[in-house]
Amino acid sequence: WGWALLLAVTVPFVMLSTWSQGKLAAGLGMLLRRRLLAGALELPPHQINRDGIGQLLGRTIEADNLERLALGGGFVSALAVLELAFAAPVLVAGAGGWLHGGLLAVWLVLGGVLAARLSRGRARWTDQRLALTGLTVERIVGHRTRLAQEVPERWHDGEDEALSAYLDRSEQLDGRTLALLVVLPRGWLIAGLAALAPAFIGGADLVALSTGVGGVVLAWQSLTKLTGGLDQLATAFVAWRRVAPLFHAAAGVLPGGAQPVRRATAPENLVLAPSRAGEPVLEAVDVAYRHANRPADVLTGCSLVIRNGDQVLLQGPSGSGKSTFASLLTGMQTARRGLLLARGLDMSCLGETGWRARVSASPQFHENHVLTESFAFNLLMSRSWPARKEDMDEAEAICKELGLGPLLQRMPAGMYQIVGETGWQLSHGEKSRLFIARALLQRADVIILDESLAALDPENMAATLQCLRARAPALVMIAHP
């Protein structure tokens, strides 16, 4: 009757525990995904460019592991610790006495050592696995280029070495996993029963022997759960190292530092009063910048004053820091030292939206994008949407001045033609002029163009320059010598 009552009570409580665990895991998982998505949207562009598609894919995989394993491993480990807390008094009350209790404590310390050892091994294995994933993805993306530019003998350089290193790490990880998940709990079962041998031989009380055996079995089951939970937590901890930048970015902290992301404080669709002739609209004073994990500054002591009506040409060889300086002027990156002012105010006063209203840019081609939307939407991303008639008229006028009139005539829906990956395909030069038109339609005080004319033929380049001189209040052109 006692066992029947115990089972009758246990079943509904197990069902309730499982239901509560699932509901809590689903809720926490949803919150975690929202947080990581918010962090992904807050990552600075240079961080995304530096990571590459392979590392971004690895980070996505690890985010899934974190959600799935951290919650499950946490629940299992907490339940196992609770069971061990019950098992310890049972062991002490049994025939083994305090010897059994001390043996369990030693086994728990050994489990902690093996768990830490497994965590370090899994971290190294994960780094190796994600590096192999990144290498594979990057090679797939650049497959056609490699076929065209590399000799056949070098197509598979480094692949065997990477696979061999991954295999070695996998063998080491399997050994450490076996030690924690199999050897530790089964070793306890053998050691715990062996510790009862003196009491059994000495003819100890049957109830005390039964209590001792029950405590050993209960501790064995709890250790089995605990080791499985610790393995999941170790995997989740390794995943956290990859996902932490996204998590912190959602809180306004940039990856790798403690500088807050500057939030927008200016209202949307901000309209500025026209700047006066000769008025300084953008100033840089003793600006310095250093890339992450680099020993020296790539820019130092940079100063510049741009006034209303200025047209500035910035030239220099590749790698000299032209694009980096442009990203500082546009607020895409933060200077390590120095002062940047737009009409006498810095970004902490203006916010991101306020700064963008004063400084607009057309970055290098690989950092600009045509969204799968209408042509008008891609032009008027700085305006309200749906677009007003006057906005559409201005956008169409600028397009015609840039030589895009024939393109608008060819597209069946004109300004409302869907463009992008699955819509109307634009040529390299047409995309470049779309990006320039997008920057002009932002109505900023300063327009910064980074290699924006490189894809244009002489006729379209002349038309584009004429449009820029007429419409840009102040212009900065970045080009190779």
PDB file of N, CA, C and O in Angstrom, residues 103-169:
ATOM      1  N   LEU A 103      32.642   9.418   0.923  1.00  0.00           N
ATOM      2  CA  LEU A 103      32.910   8.892  -0.412  1.00  0.00           C
ATOM      3  C   LEU A 103      32.101   9.642  -1.475  1.00  0.00           C
ATOM      4  O   LEU A 103      32.609   9.945  -2.559  1.00  0.00           O
ATOM      5  N   LEU A 104      30.850   9.968  -1.158  1.00  0.00           N
ATOM      6  CA  LEU A 104      30.029  10.733  -2.100  1.00  0.00           C
ATOM      7  C   LEU A 104      30.614  12.128  -2.319  1.00  0.00           C
ATOM      8  O   LEU A 104      30.626  12.625  -3.463  1.00  0.00           O
ATOM      9  N   ALA A 105      31.113  12.754  -1.249  1.00  0.00           N
ATOM     10  CA  ALA A 105      31.717  14.085  -1.397  1.00  0.00           C
ATOM     11  C   ALA A 105      32.945  14.020  -2.308  1.00  0.00           C
ATOM     12  O   ALA A 105      33.150  14.886  -3.176  1.00  0.00           O
ATOM     13  N   VAL A 106      33.777  12.975  -2.113  1.00  0.00           N
ATOM     14  CA  VAL A 106      34.944  12.809  -2.974  1.00  0.00           C
ATOM     15  C   VAL A 106      34.517  12.620  -4.418  1.00  0.00           C
ATOM     16  O   VAL A 106      35.119  13.180  -5.348  1.00  0.00           O
ATOM     17  N   TRP A 107      33.454  11.863  -4.627  1.00  0.00           N
ATOM     18  CA  TRP A 107      32.982  11.610  -5.997  1.00  0.00           C
ATOM     19  C   TRP A 107      32.448  12.894  -6.645  1.00  0.00           C
ATOM     20  O   TRP A 107      32.628  13.106  -7.841  1.00  0.00           O
ATOM     21  N   LEU A 108      31.821  13.736  -5.859  1.00  0.00           N
ATOM     22  CA  LEU A 108      31.318  14.995  -6.405  1.00  0.00           C
ATOM     23  C   LEU A 108      32.468  15.918  -6.798  1.00  0.00           C
ATOM     24  O   LEU A 108      32.407  16.597  -7.828  1.00  0.00           O
ATOM     25  N   VAL A 109      33.535  15.948  -5.984  1.00  0.00           N
ATOM     26  CA  VAL A 109      34.712  16.742  -6.335  1.00  0.00           C
ATOM     27  C   VAL A 109      35.335  16.212  -7.614  1.00  0.00           C
ATOM     28  O   VAL A 109      35.718  16.976  -8.520  1.00  0.00           O
ATOM     29  N   LEU A 110      35.436  14.880  -7.724  1.00  0.00           N
ATOM     30  CA  LEU A 110      35.976  14.275  -8.942  1.00  0.00           C
ATOM     31  C   LEU A 110      35.108  14.628 -10.146  1.00  0.00           C
ATOM     32  O   LEU A 110      35.623  14.911 -11.235  1.00  0.00           O
ATOM     33  N   GLY A 111      33.785  14.644  -9.950  1.00  0.00           N
ATOM     34  CA  GLY A 111      32.890  15.033 -11.035  1.00  0.00           C
ATOM     35  C   GLY A 111      33.105  16.466 -11.471  1.00  0.00           C
ATOM     36  O   GLY A 111      33.066  16.776 -12.671  1.00  0.00           O
ATOM     37  N   GLY A 112      33.356  17.356 -10.512  1.00  0.00           N
ATOM     38  CA  GLY A 112      33.629  18.747 -10.866  1.00  0.00           C
ATOM     39  C   GLY A 112      34.901  18.884 -11.683  1.00  0.00           C
ATOM     40  O   GLY A 112      34.962  19.658 -12.650  1.00  0.00           O
ATOM     41  N   VAL A 113      35.936  18.122 -11.304  1.00  0.00           N
ATOM     42  CA  VAL A 113      37.193  18.165 -12.056  1.00  0.00           C
ATOM     43  C   VAL A 113      36.987  17.656 -13.476  1.00  0.00           C
ATOM     44  O   VAL A 113      37.455  18.260 -14.455  1.00  0.00           O
ATOM     45  N   LEU A 114      36.281  16.530 -13.610  1.00  0.00           N
ATOM     46  CA  LEU A 114      36.030  15.974 -14.942  1.00  0.00           C
ATOM     47  C   LEU A 114      35.151  16.901 -15.775  1.00  0.00           C
ATOM     48  O   LEU A 114      35.341  17.021 -16.994  1.00  0.00           O
ATOM     49  N   ALA A 115      34.191  17.584 -15.137  1.00  0.00           N
ATOM     50  CA  ALA A 115      33.331  18.520 -15.874  1.00  0.00           C
ATOM     51  C   ALA A 115      34.131  19.709 -16.387  1.00  0.00           C
ATOM     52  O   ALA A 115      33.946  20.160 -17.527  1.00  0.00           O
ATOM     53  N   ALA A 116      35.048  20.240 -15.548  1.00  0.00           N
ATOM     54  CA  ALA A 116      35.886  21.354 -15.994  1.00  0.00           C
ATOM     55  C   ALA A 116      36.804  20.920 -17.129  1.00  0.00           C
ATOM     56  O   ALA A 116      37.011  21.656 -18.104  1.00  0.00           O
ATOM     57  N   ARG A 117      37.338  19.698 -17.003  1.00  0.00           N
ATOM     58  CA  ARG A 117      38.202  19.174 -18.064  1.00  0.00           C
ATOM     59  C   ARG A 117      37.414  19.001 -19.373  1.00  0.00           C
ATOM     60  O   ARG A 117      37.922  19.311 -20.458  1.00  0.00           O
ATOM     61  N   LEU A 118      36.187  18.520 -19.261  1.00  0.00           N
ATOM     62  CA  LEU A 118      35.350  18.359 -20.450  1.00  0.00           C
ATOM     63  C   LEU A 118      35.005  19.705 -21.066  1.00  0.00           C
ATOM     64  O   LEU A 118      34.990  19.855 -22.297  1.00  0.00           O
ATOM     65  N   SER A 119      34.745  20.702 -20.214  1.00  0.00           N
ATOM     66  CA  SER A 119      34.403  22.027 -20.732  1.00  0.00           C
ATOM     67  C   SER A 119      35.541  22.618 -21.541  1.00  0.00           C
ATOM     68  O   SER A 119      35.329  23.184 -22.623  1.00  0.00           O
ATOM     69  N   ARG A 120      36.785  22.482 -21.050  1.00  0.00           N
ATOM     70  CA  ARG A 120      37.925  22.994 -21.799  1.00  0.00           C
ATOM     71  C   ARG A 120      38.104  22.244 -23.114  1.00  0.00           C
ATOM     72  O   ARG A 120      38.378  22.840 -24.155  1.00  0.00           O
ATOM     73  N   GLY A 121      37.942  20.927 -23.058  1.00  0.00           N
ATOM     74  CA  GLY A 121      38.067  20.150 -24.285  1.00  0.00           C
ATOM     75  C   GLY A 121      36.980  20.477 -25.290  1.00  0.00           C
ATOM     76  O   GLY A 121      37.237  20.563 -26.501  1.00  0.00           O
ATOM     77  N   ARG A 122      35.749  20.694 -24.807  1.00  0.00           N
ATOM     78  CA  ARG A 122      34.664  21.033 -25.727  1.00  0.00           C
ATOM     79  C   ARG A 122      34.862  22.415 -26.328  1.00  0.00           C
ATOM     80  O   ARG A 122      34.496  22.662 -27.477  1.00  0.00           O
ATOM     81  N   ALA A 123      35.452  23.341 -25.563  1.00  0.00           N
ATOM     82  CA  ALA A 123      35.716  24.674 -26.105  1.00  0.00           C
ATOM     83  C   ALA A 123      36.709  24.589 -27.266  1.00  0.00           C
ATOM     84  O   ALA A 123      36.506  25.208 -28.319  1.00  0.00           O
ATOM     85  N   ARG A 124      37.783  23.813 -27.079  1.00  0.00           N
ATOM     86  CA  ARG A 124      38.763  23.662 -28.157  1.00  0.00           C
ATOM     87  C   ARG A 124      38.162  22.937 -29.359  1.00  0.00           C
ATOM     88  O   ARG A 124      38.430  23.283 -30.507  1.00  0.00           O
ATOM     89  N   TRP A 125      37.338  21.920 -29.084  1.00  0.00           N
ATOM     90  CA  TRP A 125      36.697  21.186 -30.170  1.00  0.00           C
ATOM     91  C   TRP A 125      35.723  22.076 -30.947  1.00  0.00           C
ATOM     92  O   TRP A 125      35.662  22.026 -32.167  1.00  0.00           O
ATOM     93  N   THR A 126      34.976  22.908 -30.226  1.00  0.00           N
ATOM     94  CA  THR A 126      34.032  23.810 -30.885  1.00  0.00           C
ATOM     95  C   THR A 126      34.763  24.826 -31.744  1.00  0.00           C
ATOM     96  O   THR A 126      34.328  25.132 -32.868  1.00  0.00           O
ATOM     97  N   ASP A 127      35.861  25.373 -31.225  1.00  0.00           N
ATOM     98  CA  ASP A 127      36.641  26.308 -32.039  1.00  0.00           C
ATOM     99  C   ASP A 127      37.116  25.643 -33.330  1.00  0.00           C
ATOM    100  O   ASP A 127      37.059  26.238 -34.410  1.00  0.00           O
ATOM    101  N   GLN A 128      37.580  24.387 -33.202  1.00  0.00           N
ATOM    102  CA  GLN A 128      38.044  23.661 -34.379  1.00  0.00           C
ATOM    103  C   GLN A 128      36.899  23.380 -35.345  1.00  0.00           C
ATOM    104  O   GLN A 128      37.030  23.527 -36.565  1.00  0.00           O
ATOM    105  N   ARG A 129      35.746  23.015 -34.802  1.00  0.00           N
ATOM    106  CA  ARG A 129      34.589  22.697 -35.642  1.00  0.00           C
ATOM    107  C   ARG A 129      34.076  23.938 -36.375  1.00  0.00           C
ATOM    108  O   ARG A 129      33.790  23.880 -37.585  1.00  0.00           O
ATOM    109  N   LEU A 130      33.964  25.053 -35.669  1.00  0.00           N
ATOM    110  CA  LEU A 130      33.467  26.266 -36.306  1.00  0.00           C
ATOM    111  C   LEU A 130      34.474  26.817 -37.308  1.00  0.00           C
ATOM    112  O   LEU A 130      34.084  27.401 -38.322  1.00  0.00           O
ATOM    113  N   ALA A 131      35.767  26.655 -37.007  1.00  0.00           N
ATOM    114  CA  ALA A 131      36.770  27.072 -37.992  1.00  0.00           C
ATOM    115  C   ALA A 131      36.647  26.247 -39.266  1.00  0.00           C
ATOM    116  O   ALA A 131      36.746  26.779 -40.380  1.00  0.00           O
ATOM    117  N   LEU A 132      36.399  24.946 -39.108  1.00  0.00           N
ATOM    118  CA  LEU A 132      36.210  24.086 -40.275  1.00  0.00           C
ATOM    119  C   LEU A 132      34.933  24.449 -41.013  1.00  0.00           C
ATOM    120  O   LEU A 132      34.905  24.485 -42.253  1.00  0.00           O
ATOM    121  N   THR A 133      33.874  24.766 -40.262  1.00  0.00           N
ATOM    122  CA  THR A 133      32.617  25.204 -40.893  1.00  0.00           C
ATOM    123  C   THR A 133      32.820  26.503 -41.665  1.00  0.00           C
ATOM    124  O   THR A 133      32.373  26.646 -42.810  1.00  0.00           O
ATOM    125  N   GLY A 134      33.502  27.463 -41.020  1.00  0.00           N
ATOM    126  CA  GLY A 134      33.758  28.735 -41.698  1.00  0.00           C
ATOM    127  C   GLY A 134      34.594  28.551 -42.948  1.00  0.00           C
ATOM    128  O   GLY A 134      34.307  29.156 -43.994  1.00  0.00           O
ATOM    129  N   LEU A 135      35.633  27.698 -42.858  1.00  0.00           N
ATOM    130  CA  LEU A 135      36.473  27.444 -44.024  1.00  0.00           C
ATOM    131  C   LEU A 135      35.665  26.823 -45.153  1.00  0.00           C
ATOM    132  O   LEU A 135      35.799  27.220 -46.324  1.00  0.00           O
ATOM    133  N   THR A 136      34.799  25.873 -44.810  1.00  0.00           N
ATOM    134  CA  THR A 136      33.982  25.214 -45.836  1.00  0.00           C
ATOM    135  C   THR A 136      33.019  26.185 -46.495  1.00  0.00           C
ATOM    136  O   THR A 136      32.873  26.218 -47.723  1.00  0.00           O
ATOM    137  N   VAL A 137      32.358  27.000 -45.666  1.00  0.00           N
ATOM    138  CA  VAL A 137      31.395  27.956 -46.222  1.00  0.00           C
ATOM    139  C   VAL A 137      32.090  28.984 -47.111  1.00  0.00           C
ATOM    140  O   VAL A 137      31.620  29.294 -48.216  1.00  0.00           O
ATOM    141  N   GLU A 138      33.223  29.507 -46.631  1.00  0.00           N
ATOM    142  CA  GLU A 138      33.934  30.501 -47.427  1.00  0.00           C
ATOM    143  C   GLU A 138      34.409  29.900 -48.761  1.00  0.00           C
ATOM    144  O   GLU A 138      34.371  30.558 -49.803  1.00  0.00           O
ATOM    145  N   ARG A 139      34.851  28.644 -48.730  1.00  0.00           N
ATOM    146  CA  ARG A 139      35.298  28.005 -49.969  1.00  0.00           C
ATOM    147  C   ARG A 139      34.130  27.729 -50.907  1.00  0.00           C
ATOM    148  O   ARG A 139      34.285  27.781 -52.127  1.00  0.00           O
ATOM    149  N   ILE A 140      32.956  27.420 -50.338  1.00  0.00           N
ATOM    150  CA  ILE A 140      31.784  27.210 -51.186  1.00  0.00           C
ATOM    151  C   ILE A 140      31.384  28.521 -51.855  1.00  0.00           C
ATOM    152  O   ILE A 140      31.087  28.576 -53.056  1.00  0.00           O
ATOM    153  N   VAL A 141      31.371  29.606 -51.059  1.00  0.00           N
ATOM    154  CA  VAL A 141      30.999  30.911 -51.610  1.00  0.00           C
ATOM    155  C   VAL A 141      31.976  31.334 -52.712  1.00  0.00           C
ATOM    156  O   VAL A 141      31.579  31.867 -53.752  1.00  0.00           O
ATOM    157  N   GLY A 142      33.260  31.112 -52.484  1.00  0.00           N
ATOM    158  CA  GLY A 142      34.265  31.515 -53.471  1.00  0.00           C
ATOM    159  C   GLY A 142      34.699  30.395 -54.397  1.00  0.00           C
ATOM    160  O   GLY A 142      35.791  30.462 -54.974  1.00  0.00           O
ATOM    161  N   HIS A 143      33.845  29.369 -54.557  1.00  0.00           N
ATOM    162  CA  HIS A 143      34.244  28.197 -55.334  1.00  0.00           C
ATOM    163  C   HIS A 143      34.579  28.553 -56.772  1.00  0.00           C
ATOM    164  O   HIS A 143      35.630  28.159 -57.299  1.00  0.00           O
ATOM    165  N   ARG A 144      33.719  29.319 -57.408  1.00  0.00           N
ATOM    166  CA  ARG A 144      33.937  29.625 -58.819  1.00  0.00           C
ATOM    167  C   ARG A 144      35.176  30.502 -59.008  1.00  0.00           C
ATOM    168  O   ARG A 144      35.924  30.348 -59.976  1.00  0.00           O
ATOM    169  N   THR A 145      35.388  31.421 -58.069  1.00  0.00           N
ATOM    170  CA  THR A 145      36.581  32.261 -58.156  1.00  0.00           C
ATOM    171  C   THR A 145      37.848  31.422 -58.007  1.00  0.00           C
ATOM    172  O   THR A 145      38.829  31.612 -58.726  1.00  0.00           O
ATOM    173  N   ARG A 146      37.828  30.470 -57.074  1.00  0.00           N
ATOM    174  CA  ARG A 146      38.989  29.617 -56.863  1.00  0.00           C
ATOM    175  C   ARG A 146      39.259  28.760 -58.093  1.00  0.00           C
ATOM    176  O   ARG A 146      40.412  28.537 -58.473  1.00  0.00           O
ATOM    177  N   LEU A 147      38.205  28.242 -58.708  1.00  0.00           N
ATOM    178  CA  LEU A 147      38.396  27.438 -59.910  1.00  0.00           C
ATOM    179  C   LEU A 147      39.040  28.253 -61.026  1.00  0.00           C
ATOM    180  O   LEU A 147      39.829  27.741 -61.818  1.00  0.00           O
ATOM    181  N   ALA A 148      38.680  29.540 -61.083  1.00  0.00           N
ATOM    182  CA  ALA A 148      39.195  30.380 -62.166  1.00  0.00           C
ATOM    183  C   ALA A 148      40.599  30.897 -61.887  1.00  0.00           C
ATOM    184  O   ALA A 148      41.393  31.094 -62.811  1.00  0.00           O
ATOM    185  N   GLN A 149      40.928  31.114 -60.610  1.00  0.00           N
ATOM    186  CA  GLN A 149      42.157  31.824 -60.291  1.00  0.00           C
ATOM    187  C   GLN A 149      43.242  30.933 -59.680  1.00  0.00           C
ATOM    188  O   GLN A 149      44.394  31.331 -59.632  1.00  0.00           O
ATOM    189  N   GLU A 150      42.891  29.748 -59.168  1.00  0.00           N
ATOM    190  CA  GLU A 150      43.885  28.885 -58.544  1.00  0.00           C
ATOM    191  C   GLU A 150      44.199  27.693 -59.443  1.00  0.00           C
ATOM    192  O   GLU A 150      43.322  27.190 -60.156  1.00  0.00           O
ATOM    193  N   VAL A 151      45.425  27.243 -59.363  1.00  0.00           N
ATOM    194  CA  VAL A 151      45.817  26.057 -60.120  1.00  0.00           C
ATOM    195  C   VAL A 151      45.175  24.836 -59.464  1.00  0.00           C
ATOM    196  O   VAL A 151      44.944  24.813 -58.244  1.00  0.00           O
ATOM    197  N   PRO A 152      44.845  23.800 -60.238  1.00  0.00           N
ATOM    198  CA  PRO A 152      44.156  22.622 -59.675  1.00  0.00           C
ATOM    199  C   PRO A 152      44.893  21.988 -58.500  1.00  0.00           C
ATOM    200  O   PRO A 152      44.260  21.452 -57.584  1.00  0.00           O
ATOM    201  N   GLU A 153      46.230  22.053 -58.520  1.00  0.00           N
ATOM    202  CA  GLU A 153      46.990  21.409 -57.451  1.00  0.00           C
ATOM    203  C   GLU A 153      46.752  22.060 -56.090  1.00  0.00           C
ATOM    204  O   GLU A 153      47.030  21.456 -55.047  1.00  0.00           O
ATOM    205  N   ARG A 154      46.221  23.278 -56.057  1.00  0.00           N
ATOM    206  CA  ARG A 154      46.041  23.994 -54.793  1.00  0.00           C
ATOM    207  C   ARG A 154      44.578  24.116 -54.392  1.00  0.00           C
ATOM    208  O   ARG A 154      44.263  24.804 -53.422  1.00  0.00           O
ATOM    209  N   TRP A 155      43.668  23.477 -55.134  1.00  0.00           N
ATOM    210  CA  TRP A 155      42.253  23.604 -54.817  1.00  0.00           C
ATOM    211  C   TRP A 155      41.911  23.070 -53.425  1.00  0.00           C
ATOM    212  O   TRP A 155      40.989  23.545 -52.785  1.00  0.00           O
ATOM    213  N   HIS A 156      42.631  22.066 -52.962  1.00  0.00           N
ATOM    214  CA  HIS A 156      42.277  21.419 -51.691  1.00  0.00           C
ATOM    215  C   HIS A 156      43.355  21.612 -50.636  1.00  0.00           C
ATOM    216  O   HIS A 156      43.431  20.834 -49.674  1.00  0.00           O
ATOM    217  N   ASP A 157      44.174  22.659 -50.792  1.00  0.00           N
ATOM    218  CA  ASP A 157      45.210  22.940 -49.796  1.00  0.00           C
ATOM    219  C   ASP A 157      44.576  23.234 -48.440  1.00  0.00           C
ATOM    220  O   ASP A 157      43.634  24.036 -48.330  1.00  0.00           O
ATOM    221  N   GLY A 158      45.109  22.615 -47.418  1.00  0.00           N
ATOM    222  CA  GLY A 158      44.651  22.884 -46.058  1.00  0.00           C
ATOM    223  C   GLY A 158      43.463  22.065 -45.613  1.00  0.00           C
ATOM    224  O   GLY A 158      43.164  22.015 -44.409  1.00  0.00           O
ATOM    225  N   GLU A 159      42.752  21.408 -46.533  1.00  0.00           N
ATOM    226  CA  GLU A 159      41.552  20.665 -46.147  1.00  0.00           C
ATOM    227  C   GLU A 159      41.907  19.427 -45.323  1.00  0.00           C
ATOM    228  O   GLU A 159      41.279  19.161 -44.286  1.00  0.00           O
ATOM    229  N   ASP A 160      42.900  18.653 -45.767  1.00  0.00           N
ATOM    230  CA  ASP A 160      43.284  17.448 -45.018  1.00  0.00           C
ATOM    231  C   ASP A 160      43.813  17.804 -43.640  1.00  0.00           C
ATOM    232  O   ASP A 160      43.513  17.115 -42.649  1.00  0.00           O
ATOM    233  N   GLU A 161      44.603  18.877 -43.557  1.00  0.00           N
ATOM    234  CA  GLU A 161      45.137  19.283 -42.258  1.00  0.00           C
ATOM    235  C   GLU A 161      44.010  19.687 -41.305  1.00  0.00           C
ATOM    236  O   GLU A 161      44.022  19.339 -40.110  1.00  0.00           O
ATOM    237  N   ALA A 162      43.020  20.432 -41.822  1.00  0.00           N
ATOM    238  CA  ALA A 162      41.895  20.865 -40.988  1.00  0.00           C
ATOM    239  C   ALA A 162      41.070  19.670 -40.513  1.00  0.00           C
ATOM    240  O   ALA A 162      40.666  19.594 -39.341  1.00  0.00           O
ATOM    241  N   LEU A 163      40.817  18.716 -41.399  1.00  0.00           N
ATOM    242  CA  LEU A 163      40.052  17.526 -41.017  1.00  0.00           C
ATOM    243  C   LEU A 163      40.824  16.678 -40.010  1.00  0.00           C
ATOM    244  O   LEU A 163      40.233  16.122 -39.065  1.00  0.00           O
ATOM    245  N   SER A 164      42.127  16.559 -40.172  1.00  0.00           N
ATOM    246  CA  SER A 164      42.938  15.777 -39.244  1.00  0.00           C
ATOM    247  C   SER A 164      42.926  16.412 -37.853  1.00  0.00           C
ATOM    248  O   SER A 164      42.785  15.715 -36.837  1.00  0.00           O
ATOM    249  N   ALA A 165      43.079  17.734 -37.801  1.00  0.00           N
ATOM    250  CA  ALA A 165      43.043  18.413 -36.502  1.00  0.00           C
ATOM    251  C   ALA A 165      41.675  18.264 -35.837  1.00  0.00           C
ATOM    252  O   ALA A 165      41.576  18.058 -34.620  1.00  0.00           O
ATOM    253  N   TYR A 166      40.612  18.331 -36.634  1.00  0.00           N
ATOM    254  CA  TYR A 166      39.270  18.162 -36.092  1.00  0.00           C
ATOM    255  C   TYR A 166      39.083  16.743 -35.559  1.00  0.00           C
ATOM    256  O   TYR A 166      38.466  16.537 -34.500  1.00  0.00           O
ATOM    257  N   LEU A 167      39.612  15.742 -36.263  1.00  0.00           N
ATOM    258  CA  LEU A 167      39.506  14.358 -35.810  1.00  0.00           C
ATOM    259  C   LEU A 167      40.243  14.145 -34.491  1.00  0.00           C
ATOM    260  O   LEU A 167      39.738  13.473 -33.574  1.00  0.00           O
ATOM    261  N   ASP A 168      41.411  14.743 -34.351  1.00  0.00           N
ATOM    262  CA  ASP A 168      42.162  14.612 -33.092  1.00  0.00           C
ATOM    263  C   ASP A 168      41.390  15.228 -31.930  1.00  0.00           C
ATOM    264  O   ASP A 168      41.302  14.634 -30.841  1.00  0.00           O
ATOM    265  N   ARG A 169      40.839  16.416 -32.156  1.00  0.00           N
ATOM    266  CA  ARG A 169      40.043  17.060 -31.102  1.00  0.00           C
ATOM    267  C   ARG A 169      38.824  16.209 -30.753  1.00  0.00           C
ATOM    268  O   ARG A 169      38.418  16.120 -29.579  1.00  0.00           O
TER     269      ARG A 169
END
